[in-house]
Amino acid sequence: MRKNIVIAIISIIAVVIVVNLIRKPPIDDNVWVDNRISASFEASTINETVGEMPITAELHIDASGSMKPYFRAEGAGMINTLSEIVNLNESGTSIYFLDNKKKYTGLVRDILGDINKQPNSSNTLFHDFFESAACKIDTTNTIVYLVTDGIMSIHDTTKDMSDALVELRGKIENSLKNHSNLAGAVFRYVGGYKGTYWNSKSKGITLKEQIDRPYYIIALGNKETMRWLESIPVTKLNNPDRLFMGIHDLDGHKKATLALGENAKIQDINNDVTLILDLPKCLHNIDVANAVLTNNERNLNIKIIKEESRLKAIIPPTIPLRPESDGRIKIELSIPNIVPNRWISEWNCDNDIAGPDSTSTFGLGTLVTGMFNGLEKDSDFLSVVFTYKRQ
């Protein structure tokens, strides 16, 4: 009798469990647990192939009057810089003085004597040099370097160069923009400067003593080659500040996908929503200073944080968000594709009438902006849309 009662009780319990399991709603796999919405880039999404060192390279040295003070200064800063560039491909690098088709065959350390023999005025403007180099790179796997003080110039020395900056920026942009696989870089160095400085009005200012002055190496090559150059440690380039242009697949930077798709729901509408973007290797060093979040074309006052190889933004439930017509919430995380401010502000000079300083370069912002506009094809560097349902 007792045995039958025990069996009956067990049977009843089993039936209750089965019924509850049947009635319990299925687990919804399409929910963002803890309101954490994650996105990432698939391996094949971004095409940024890194090439190998090209067989040949050309190093063109501006030996005009404005550049000679760098070579006459005490110290080996300029010579060391040129040597490091040549060391990247010693047997394949040809050295030329700007406007001189004869190849320089001596050692870099002995270059000063030949520089003094070069004419003080150069007939080649930046846009002319860029156009010639870009056409060569279209058909030849090579890399072309230009050693320069970075100062914009015009042939007519009787006029103020500052009046021509806008026009020169456009010419530089046009000389680079119609080459689909072209990329570039600007390396900024600081070295000794001793001699006469020529300002924007072509007036010579003789310096009483040696000072430090920035100088530049501009590099042009195909995208794969420039990614190879970008992979070279700065210590092997004599430690410049660097700005690369045209090396990223900007279309690929817009192709991140959400882990649960675009129709998943957040778990709790009363809690924070956390947006997470896992970055691909090419974006691990991305600067988020100008990153913004927008909803329905309205900027959200939310800080975007970079944690190693991940971007994160936390949106409190008190932030008003406007849904789409289907009820879903869309928030776009974007970073504009712009020239870093120091290249066009901190290191740029618009008035050098009184003479040079140790930090800025006349017209640098114009030069860099013209190159950037010609080599970069999109106004967004990164763009990701996070989409979710509230419930």
CSV table of N, CA and C in Angstrom, one decimal, residues 19 34 84 121 129 165 181 207 219 234 237 268 320 322 339 385:
chain,number,residue,atom,x,y,z
A,19,VAL,N,4.3,19.3,-17.4
A,19,VAL,CA,3.4,20.3,-17.8
A,19,VAL,C,4.0,21.7,-17.8
A,34,ASP,N,22.0,41.6,-21.0
A,34,ASP,CA,22.5,42.8,-20.2
A,34,ASP,C,22.6,44.0,-21.1
A,84,GLU,N,68.9,56.6,-43.3
A,84,GLU,CA,68.0,55.5,-42.9
A,84,GLU,C,67.0,55.2,-44.0
A,121,SER,N,67.6,78.1,-56.7
A,121,SER,CA,66.2,78.1,-57.0
A,121,SER,C,65.7,76.8,-57.7
A,129,PHE,N,55.8,67.8,-59.1
A,129,PHE,CA,56.5,66.7,-58.7
A,129,PHE,C,55.5,65.5,-58.4
A,165,LEU,N,48.1,80.3,-51.7
A,165,LEU,CA,48.0,79.0,-51.0
A,165,LEU,C,46.7,78.3,-51.4
A,181,ASN,N,45.1,53.6,-57.1
A,181,ASN,CA,45.8,52.8,-56.1
A,181,ASN,C,47.0,53.6,-55.5
A,207,LEU,N,70.0,84.2,-40.2
A,207,LEU,CA,69.9,83.9,-38.7
A,207,LEU,C,71.3,84.1,-38.0
A,219,ALA,N,56.5,60.7,-49.1
A,219,ALA,CA,56.6,59.4,-49.8
A,219,ALA,C,55.4,59.1,-50.6
A,234,VAL,N,59.3,53.2,-36.4
A,234,VAL,CA,59.8,54.6,-36.6
A,234,VAL,C,61.3,54.7,-36.3
A,237,LEU,N,63.5,54.7,-39.2
A,237,LEU,CA,63.3,55.9,-40.1
A,237,LEU,C,63.8,57.2,-39.4
A,268,ASP,N,16.4,44.8,-21.1
A,268,ASP,CA,15.7,45.7,-20.1
A,268,ASP,C,15.7,47.1,-20.6
A,320,PRO,N,17.0,60.6,-24.6
A,320,PRO,CA,15.9,60.5,-25.6
A,320,PRO,C,16.4,60.0,-26.9
A,322,ARG,N,15.0,58.6,-30.8
A,322,ARG,CA,13.9,58.6,-31.7
A,322,ARG,C,13.9,57.3,-32.5
A,339,VAL,N,42.4,65.5,-41.4
A,339,VAL,CA,43.8,65.7,-41.1
A,339,VAL,C,43.9,65.9,-39.6
A,385,VAL,N,26.5,51.1,-37.7
A,385,VAL,CA,25.2,51.4,-37.3
A,385,VAL,C,24.7,50.3,-36.3
